[in-house]
């Protein structure tokens, strides 16, 4: 692994598994990432094998913290309760244990939305922000991360808030995938997002909202039309956030 890297991050998704050494002084990749397609049958053994291959590819030393962003709530020492985007054989296993055994070393696993939020807090759009930051990812669903004074409050599922006036589950009403499915214009979509962010604003009174996900690259088309009082900004790290956040989180846990 290149000398400018202090940690290694992996971001596991339903379609691809991405990994890179991370420079934690700059909050960026120390080398270009390696992406390997997620196996069609994405069992713990199959996914663990790919992560091991990525560690070997980058020649990651035993001393380097390894962080893995994973698409499910993570509770250290507990078995996984449910799985949406990978094979159902993940249910009932200890995710950290699976990856530690596959990699032959200790690893730290964190929820993928939490990893992205941490990256934005430490290196991106929320850097230096005190108080409560709510980071959201708008994609197939709505992922959320809460960071208070730099400390992660893990495993929130605020994309499933019940909206007022019978609008139902927030992500089924306002996710980016819903906008695409309905071929909805960005300004009209922003009205739906206003309902969602207004509700979180009321319940949480945060200092800042950060909006991530692929759609954040065209944030000028909808962010100015979200009518709330709390400052709301686009994420800066985009698709790199999961890897960078996982590496950073591991660096705080593996000492």
Short mmCIF file of C-alpha atoms in Angstrom, two decimals:
data_model
loop_
_atom_site.label_atom_id
_atom_site.label_comp_id
_atom_site.label_asym_id
_atom_site.label_seq_id
_atom_site.Cartn_x
_atom_site.Cartn_y
_atom_site.Cartn_z
CA UNK A 1 0.00 0.00 0.00
CA UNK A 2 1.28 3.44 -0.93
CA UNK A 3 3.03 5.38 1.86
CA UNK A 4 0.63 8.35 1.78
CA UNK A 5 -2.26 6.11 2.95
CA UNK A 6 -3.06 5.69 6.64
CA UNK A 7 -6.08 3.38 6.31
CA UNK A 8 -7.98 1.22 3.84
CA UNK A 9 -11.67 1.50 2.98
CA UNK A 10 -14.17 -0.82 1.31
CA UNK A 11 -17.69 0.07 0.17
CA UNK A 12 -19.98 -2.91 -0.42
CA UNK A 13 -22.99 -2.41 -2.66
CA UNK A 14 -25.52 -4.60 -4.37
CA UNK A 15 -23.81 -4.19 -7.76
CA UNK A 16 -20.17 -3.44 -6.95
CA UNK A 17 -17.54 -3.73 -4.22
CA UNK A 18 -15.15 -0.76 -4.27
CA UNK A 19 -11.96 -0.36 -2.28
CA UNK A 20 -8.99 2.00 -1.99
CA UNK A 21 -6.21 3.11 0.35
CA UNK A 22 -7.14 6.45 1.93
CA UNK A 23 -5.04 9.48 2.81
CA UNK A 24 -6.68 10.59 6.06
CA UNK A 25 -4.74 13.85 6.14
CA UNK A 26 -6.40 15.02 2.92
CA UNK A 27 -9.58 12.91 2.95
CA UNK A 28 -8.97 11.42 -0.48
CA UNK A 29 -7.91 8.20 -2.18
CA UNK A 30 -4.17 7.58 -2.02
CA UNK A 31 -4.45 5.33 -5.11
CA UNK A 32 -7.24 4.85 -7.67
CA UNK A 33 -9.98 2.60 -6.34
CA UNK A 34 -10.47 -1.01 -7.41
CA UNK A 35 -14.04 -2.03 -8.21
CA UNK A 36 -15.09 -5.66 -8.50
CA UNK A 37 -18.65 -6.61 -9.43
CA UNK A 38 -20.68 -8.04 -6.57
CA UNK A 39 -21.17 -11.79 -7.12
CA UNK A 40 -24.57 -12.76 -8.49
CA UNK A 41 -24.96 -15.00 -5.45
CA UNK A 42 -23.61 -12.57 -2.86
CA UNK A 43 -23.11 -14.90 0.11
CA UNK A 44 -20.84 -13.97 3.04
CA UNK A 45 -18.16 -16.33 1.71
CA UNK A 46 -18.27 -14.88 -1.82
CA UNK A 47 -18.22 -11.24 -0.72
CA UNK A 48 -15.56 -11.89 1.91
CA UNK A 49 -13.33 -13.47 -0.74
CA UNK A 50 -13.54 -10.33 -2.89
CA UNK A 51 -12.59 -8.07 0.03
CA UNK A 52 -9.60 -10.34 0.71
CA UNK A 53 -8.58 -10.04 -2.96
CA UNK A 54 -8.75 -6.25 -2.73
CA UNK A 55 -6.53 -6.20 0.36
CA UNK A 56 -4.02 -8.39 -1.45
CA UNK A 57 -4.17 -6.25 -4.59
CA UNK A 58 -3.17 -3.13 -2.67
CA UNK A 59 -0.75 -5.05 -0.41
CA UNK A 60 -2.39 -3.59 2.69
CA UNK A 61 -0.09 -4.10 5.70
CA UNK A 62 -1.35 -5.79 8.87
CA UNK A 63 -0.91 -2.53 10.78
CA UNK A 64 -3.30 -0.53 8.57
CA UNK A 65 -6.87 -0.01 9.86
CA UNK A 66 -9.43 -1.60 7.51
CA UNK A 67 -12.97 -0.22 7.41
CA UNK A 68 -15.92 -1.71 5.53
CA UNK A 69 -19.09 0.22 4.65
CA UNK A 70 -21.94 -2.29 4.62
CA UNK A 71 -25.58 -1.92 3.46
CA UNK A 72 -27.31 -2.80 6.74
CA UNK A 73 -27.47 -1.65 10.38
CA UNK A 74 -24.37 -2.82 12.22
CA UNK A 75 -24.29 -3.64 15.94
CA UNK A 76 -20.92 -4.88 17.14
CA UNK A 77 -21.09 -8.44 18.49
CA UNK A 78 -24.65 -8.97 17.23
CA UNK A 79 -25.96 -10.99 14.31
CA UNK A 80 -27.56 -9.30 11.34
CA UNK A 81 -31.32 -9.01 11.59
CA UNK A 82 -32.23 -8.42 7.95
CA UNK A 83 -30.68 -7.82 4.54
CA UNK A 84 -32.10 -5.94 1.56
CA UNK A 85 -29.38 -5.71 -1.10
CA UNK A 86 -27.27 -8.87 -0.69
CA UNK A 87 -28.00 -12.59 -0.41
CA UNK A 88 -30.35 -13.54 2.43
CA UNK A 89 -27.70 -15.89 3.85
CA UNK A 90 -26.27 -12.78 5.57
CA UNK A 91 -29.20 -12.82 7.99
CA UNK A 92 -28.15 -14.35 11.31
CA UNK A 93 -24.39 -13.88 10.89
CA UNK A 94 -21.97 -11.54 12.68
CA UNK A 95 -20.80 -9.33 9.80
CA UNK A 96 -17.62 -8.11 11.51
CA UNK A 97 -16.67 -11.70 12.34
CA UNK A 98 -17.25 -12.84 8.75
CA UNK A 99 -14.98 -10.18 7.26
CA UNK A 100 -12.31 -10.51 9.94
CA UNK A 101 -12.08 -14.25 9.24
CA UNK A 102 -12.10 -13.78 5.46
CA UNK A 103 -9.38 -11.13 5.62
CA UNK A 104 -7.30 -12.81 8.29
CA UNK A 105 -7.15 -9.63 10.36
CA UNK A 106 -9.37 -7.38 12.49
CA UNK A 107 -11.68 -5.12 10.48
CA UNK A 108 -14.24 -2.49 11.43
CA UNK A 109 -17.68 -2.57 9.80
CA UNK A 110 -20.01 0.44 9.67
CA UNK A 111 -23.36 1.10 8.01
CA UNK A 112 -22.81 2.54 4.53
CA UNK A 113 -24.91 5.69 5.06
CA UNK A 114 -23.11 6.32 8.35
CA UNK A 115 -19.75 5.97 6.57
CA UNK A 116 -20.75 8.52 3.93
CA UNK A 117 -22.02 10.94 6.57
CA UNK A 118 -18.81 10.68 8.58
CA UNK A 119 -16.75 11.38 5.47
CA UNK A 120 -18.70 14.55 4.79
CA UNK A 121 -18.34 15.63 8.44
CA UNK A 122 -14.59 15.07 8.52
CA UNK A 123 -13.53 16.04 5.01
CA UNK A 124 -16.45 17.30 2.96
CA UNK A 125 -19.47 19.58 3.03
CA UNK A 126 -19.91 19.49 6.83
CA UNK A 127 -16.25 19.87 7.80
CA UNK A 128 -15.89 22.05 10.90
CA UNK A 129 -19.63 22.08 11.58
CA UNK A 130 -20.54 21.84 15.27
CA UNK A 131 -23.84 20.58 16.64
CA UNK A 132 -26.07 18.14 14.79
CA UNK A 133 -25.45 17.32 11.13
CA UNK A 134 -28.01 15.21 9.26
CA UNK A 135 -26.49 13.63 6.16
CA UNK A 136 -28.87 12.02 3.68
CA UNK A 137 -28.39 9.97 0.52
CA UNK A 138 -31.10 10.22 -2.11
CA UNK A 139 -31.10 7.16 -4.33
CA UNK A 140 -33.16 3.99 -4.59
CA UNK A 141 -34.21 4.82 -1.04
CA UNK A 142 -33.18 7.47 1.47
CA UNK A 143 -30.22 6.77 3.72
CA UNK A 144 -29.47 8.89 6.77
CA UNK A 145 -26.60 9.54 9.16
CA UNK A 146 -26.59 11.66 12.31
CA UNK A 147 -23.33 13.20 13.53
CA UNK A 148 -23.29 15.29 16.69
CA UNK A 149 -20.15 17.34 17.35
CA UNK A 150 -18.19 14.91 15.21
CA UNK A 151 -19.55 11.78 16.92
CA UNK A 152 -21.63 9.31 14.93
CA UNK A 153 -25.08 8.31 16.21
CA UNK A 154 -25.23 5.03 14.27
CA UNK A 155 -27.86 3.03 12.41
CA UNK A 156 -30.62 5.61 11.96
CA UNK A 157 -33.37 4.80 9.47
CA UNK A 158 -34.93 8.23 9.05
CA UNK A 159 -35.65 7.57 5.40
CA UNK A 160 -38.67 5.69 6.72
CA UNK A 161 -40.24 8.59 8.61
CA UNK A 162 -43.99 8.69 8.15
CA UNK A 163 -44.85 11.94 6.41
CA UNK A 164 -47.84 14.04 7.40
CA UNK A 165 -51.21 14.16 5.66
CA UNK A 166 -51.15 10.53 4.60
CA UNK A 167 -48.03 10.78 2.41
CA UNK A 168 -46.62 7.63 4.02
CA UNK A 169 -43.05 6.34 4.15
CA UNK A 170 -40.68 9.15 3.14
CA UNK A 171 -38.48 7.14 0.79
CA UNK A 172 -41.51 5.74 -1.05
CA UNK A 173 -42.63 9.33 -1.63
CA UNK A 174 -39.43 11.35 -2.09
CA UNK A 175 -36.49 9.09 -3.02
CA UNK A 176 -34.61 9.88 -6.23
CA UNK A 177 -35.88 6.61 -7.71
CA UNK A 178 -39.47 7.80 -7.24
CA UNK A 179 -38.71 11.02 -9.16
CA UNK A 180 -37.29 8.93 -12.00
CA UNK A 181 -40.16 6.42 -11.95
CA UNK A 182 -42.75 9.20 -12.19
CA UNK A 183 -40.64 11.22 -14.67
CA UNK A 184 -41.03 14.14 -12.28
CA UNK A 185 -39.37 17.52 -12.81
CA UNK A 186 -36.79 18.63 -10.25
CA UNK A 187 -38.82 21.59 -8.97
CA UNK A 188 -41.87 19.41 -8.39
CA UNK A 189 -39.66 16.82 -6.66
CA UNK A 190 -38.27 19.58 -4.44
CA UNK A 191 -41.79 20.12 -3.07
CA UNK A 192 -41.81 16.48 -1.94
CA UNK A 193 -38.34 16.86 -0.46
CA UNK A 194 -39.51 19.96 1.40
CA UNK A 195 -42.12 17.86 3.19
CA UNK A 196 -39.44 15.35 4.21
CA UNK A 197 -36.74 17.77 5.32
CA UNK A 198 -39.31 19.98 7.09
CA UNK A 199 -40.35 17.03 9.23
CA UNK A 200 -36.75 16.22 10.18
CA UNK A 201 -36.15 19.90 10.84
CA UNK A 202 -39.11 19.91 13.25
CA UNK A 203 -38.07 16.74 15.11
CA UNK A 204 -34.28 17.20 15.20
CA UNK A 205 -33.52 20.95 14.81
CA UNK A 206 -30.14 20.28 13.16
CA UNK A 207 -27.49 22.84 12.28
CA UNK A 208 -27.01 21.47 8.76
CA UNK A 209 -28.42 19.03 6.21
CA UNK A 210 -26.03 17.43 3.71
CA UNK A 211 -27.56 15.85 0.61
CA UNK A 212 -25.65 13.01 -1.07
CA UNK A 213 -26.34 10.29 -3.58
CA UNK A 214 -25.72 10.45 -7.33
CA UNK A 215 -28.35 13.15 -7.78
CA UNK A 216 -26.29 15.52 -5.64
CA UNK A 217 -24.15 16.13 -8.73
CA UNK A 218 -27.06 18.15 -10.15
CA UNK A 219 -28.04 19.72 -6.83
CA UNK A 220 -28.54 23.14 -8.43
CA UNK A 221 -31.68 21.75 -10.07
CA UNK A 222 -33.51 21.03 -6.81
CA UNK A 223 -31.71 22.21 -3.64
CA UNK A 224 -32.61 25.92 -4.10
CA UNK A 225 -36.29 24.93 -4.19
CA UNK A 226 -36.33 22.99 -0.88
CA UNK A 227 -38.12 25.47 1.37
CA UNK A 228 -36.75 25.03 4.90
CA UNK A 229 -34.96 27.27 7.42
CA UNK A 230 -32.00 24.98 8.13
CA UNK A 231 -28.99 25.33 5.78
CA UNK A 232 -28.94 22.49 3.25
CA UNK A 233 -25.94 21.76 1.01
CA UNK A 234 -24.81 19.16 -1.50
CA UNK A 235 -22.30 16.50 -0.51
CA UNK A 236 -18.77 17.02 -1.84
CA UNK A 237 -17.31 13.52 -1.80
CA UNK A 238 -20.06 11.84 -3.84
CA UNK A 239 -19.31 8.16 -4.57
CA UNK A 240 -15.98 8.29 -2.72
CA UNK A 241 -17.66 8.99 0.61
CA UNK A 242 -18.34 5.38 1.62
CA UNK A 243 -14.73 4.27 1.19
CA UNK A 244 -13.28 7.38 2.84
CA UNK A 245 -15.74 7.29 5.73
CA UNK A 246 -15.18 3.58 6.39
CA UNK A 247 -11.41 4.08 6.42
CA UNK A 248 -11.70 7.05 8.76
CA UNK A 249 -14.07 5.21 11.12
CA UNK A 250 -11.71 2.23 11.26
CA UNK A 251 -8.83 4.54 12.13
CA UNK A 252 -10.73 5.70 15.21
CA UNK A 253 -11.52 2.13 16.34
CA UNK A 254 -8.38 0.15 15.47
CA UNK A 255 -5.54 1.55 17.53
#
